Amino acid sequence: MKHKNGIICLETEWEHTVKKNKRLINTKPLLEFLEKSSGCEIIYRRVATKKELQYYLKRFNLAKYNDYFIIYLSFHGNTHSIFLEGEKGNDAILTLSELANMADGIFRDRFVHFSSCRTLLGSEKDLEDFKIKTGAKHISGYTKSVDGILSAINDIAYFDRIFNYATIKGVASAMDKLYSGLGKELGFKII
């Protein structure tokens, strides 16, 4: 049985980013491509602050969004954290532990993908703890600083594989067979 094929994407407000680190693309065109090519449903929202993120996590935790099987989080990141571009100083950093507390069930039985630099770098135990605490079916993302174009290609390929394979073993095998060089370059992992 194939997975439900909806994606909820929450993406940072890139224009707040330091100029030298500004991302010139956003994920909306990628999602529109997937919508047309895979027939998936998409919801796309931009967030800059913890309050905005929390609002959308709560909003999309309603039963009417259960067919949205992938939560796609597109932010700057670092080891076990993402950055909220509209916040200042340490308030801009949101750890996976803080995100798990904020999630309030939205990640349960879903694929949670972090399209952010280094978020999955570090302790496997901490990543497993996030997965267990949130009830996520699987979490995925990158262990290295990533090129925006390469990560976009990987994200599209990964979501397409999720839509077309019944098991995570099938998804992982297809990603390894078709995109192993790209995955290695990005430090892509699925847990």
CSV table of C-alpha atoms in Angstrom, one decimal, residues 45-169:
chain,number,residue,atom,x,y,z
A,45,ARG,CA,3.6,28.4,4.8
A,46,ARG,CA,6.5,30.8,5.6
A,47,VAL,CA,7.4,31.3,9.3
A,48,ALA,CA,9.9,33.6,10.9
A,49,THR,CA,9.3,33.3,14.6
A,50,LYS,CA,8.6,30.6,17.2
A,51,LYS,CA,5.1,31.9,17.7
A,52,GLU,CA,4.4,31.5,14.0
A,53,LEU,CA,5.9,28.1,13.9
A,54,GLN,CA,3.9,27.0,16.9
A,55,TYR,CA,0.7,28.4,15.4
A,56,TYR,CA,1.1,26.4,12.2
A,57,LEU,CA,2.1,23.2,14.1
A,58,LYS,CA,-1.1,23.5,16.1
A,59,ARG,CA,-3.2,24.5,13.1
A,60,PHE,CA,-2.1,21.5,11.0
A,61,ASN,CA,-2.5,19.0,13.8
A,62,LEU,CA,-6.2,18.7,13.1
A,63,ALA,CA,-7.7,15.5,11.7
A,64,LYS,CA,-8.6,17.1,8.3
A,65,TYR,CA,-4.8,17.3,7.6
A,66,ASN,CA,-4.1,13.6,8.3
A,67,ASP,CA,-3.6,12.8,4.6
A,68,TYR,CA,-0.5,15.1,4.7
A,69,PHE,CA,2.0,12.4,5.4
A,70,ILE,CA,5.2,14.5,5.1
A,71,ILE,CA,6.2,17.4,7.3
A,72,TYR,CA,8.8,19.4,5.4
A,73,LEU,CA,10.8,21.8,7.5
A,74,SER,CA,13.1,24.1,5.4
A,75,PHE,CA,15.3,26.3,7.6
A,76,HIS,CA,18.9,27.0,8.3
A,77,GLY,CA,20.2,24.5,10.8
A,78,ASN,CA,23.0,23.3,13.0
A,79,THR,CA,23.5,20.1,15.1
A,80,HIS,CA,20.1,19.0,16.4
A,81,SER,CA,18.6,22.5,15.8
A,82,ILE,CA,17.0,24.8,13.3
A,83,PHE,CA,17.1,28.6,13.1
A,84,LEU,CA,14.1,30.9,13.1
A,85,GLU,CA,15.2,33.9,11.0
A,86,GLY,CA,12.8,36.4,12.6
A,87,GLU,CA,14.2,35.9,16.1
A,88,LYS,CA,17.3,37.5,17.6
A,89,GLY,CA,20.3,35.9,19.3
A,90,ASN,CA,19.8,32.6,21.2
A,91,ASP,CA,16.0,32.9,20.6
A,92,ALA,CA,16.7,32.2,16.9
A,93,ILE,CA,17.9,28.7,17.8
A,94,LEU,CA,15.2,26.0,18.2
A,95,THR,CA,16.6,22.6,19.4
A,96,LEU,CA,15.0,19.4,18.3
A,97,SER,CA,14.1,18.8,22.0
A,98,GLU,CA,12.3,22.2,22.0
A,99,LEU,CA,10.6,21.4,18.7
A,100,ALA,CA,9.5,18.0,20.1
A,101,ASN,CA,7.9,19.8,23.0
A,102,MET,CA,6.2,22.3,20.7
A,103,ALA,CA,5.0,19.7,18.2
A,104,ASP,CA,2.1,18.5,20.3
A,105,GLY,CA,1.5,15.4,18.2
A,106,ILE,CA,1.7,16.8,14.7
A,107,PHE,CA,4.7,14.6,13.8
A,108,ARG,CA,3.0,11.3,14.9
A,109,ASP,CA,3.0,8.6,12.2
A,110,ARG,CA,4.5,11.0,9.6
A,111,PHE,CA,7.7,11.5,7.8
A,112,VAL,CA,9.5,14.6,9.2
A,113,HIS,CA,12.1,15.9,6.8
A,114,PHE,CA,14.6,18.6,7.9
A,115,SER,CA,15.9,20.4,4.8
A,116,SER,CA,18.5,22.3,6.8
A,117,CYS,CA,22.3,22.1,7.2
A,118,ARG,CA,23.6,19.7,9.8
A,119,THR,CA,20.4,19.2,11.8
A,120,LEU,CA,20.9,15.4,11.9
A,121,LEU,CA,24.6,15.7,12.8
A,122,GLY,CA,25.5,14.4,16.2
A,123,SER,CA,24.2,11.8,18.6
A,124,GLU,CA,22.0,9.1,17.1
A,125,LYS,CA,20.5,8.6,20.5
A,126,ASP,CA,19.2,12.2,20.6
A,127,LEU,CA,17.7,11.7,17.1
A,128,GLU,CA,16.0,8.5,18.2
A,129,ASP,CA,14.7,10.3,21.3
A,130,PHE,CA,13.2,13.0,19.1
A,131,LYS,CA,11.5,10.3,16.9
A,132,ILE,CA,10.2,8.4,19.9
A,133,LYS,CA,9.0,11.5,21.8
A,134,THR,CA,7.2,12.9,18.7
A,135,GLY,CA,5.9,9.6,17.4
A,136,ALA,CA,7.4,10.4,14.0
A,137,LYS,CA,7.3,7.4,11.6
A,138,HIS,CA,10.7,8.5,10.3
A,139,ILE,CA,12.9,11.6,10.4
A,140,SER,CA,15.3,12.5,7.7
A,141,GLY,CA,17.7,15.3,6.8
A,142,TYR,CA,21.3,16.3,6.5
A,143,THR,CA,24.5,15.9,8.5
A,144,LYS,CA,26.6,18.4,6.5
A,145,SER,CA,26.3,21.9,5.3
A,146,VAL,CA,24.4,21.6,2.1
A,147,ASP,CA,24.2,23.3,-1.3
A,148,GLY,CA,20.6,24.6,-1.8
A,149,ILE,CA,20.3,23.2,-5.4
A,150,LEU,CA,21.6,19.7,-4.4
A,151,SER,CA,19.4,19.5,-1.4
A,152,ALA,CA,16.4,20.5,-3.4
A,153,ILE,CA,17.1,17.7,-5.9
A,154,ASN,CA,17.5,15.3,-3.1
A,155,ASP,CA,14.3,16.5,-1.4
A,156,ILE,CA,12.3,16.0,-4.6
A,157,ALA,CA,13.7,12.6,-5.2
A,158,TYR,CA,13.1,11.5,-1.6
A,159,PHE,CA,9.5,12.6,-1.5
A,160,ASP,CA,8.8,10.9,-4.8
A,161,ARG,CA,10.3,7.7,-3.5
A,162,ILE,CA,8.1,8.0,-0.4
A,163,PHE,CA,5.0,8.3,-2.6
A,164,ASN,CA,6.0,5.3,-4.7
A,165,TYR,CA,7.3,2.7,-2.1
A,166,ALA,CA,5.3,0.9,0.5
A,167,THR,CA,8.1,0.5,3.0
A,168,ILE,CA,11.0,2.6,4.4
A,169,LYS,CA,13.3,-0.2,3.3
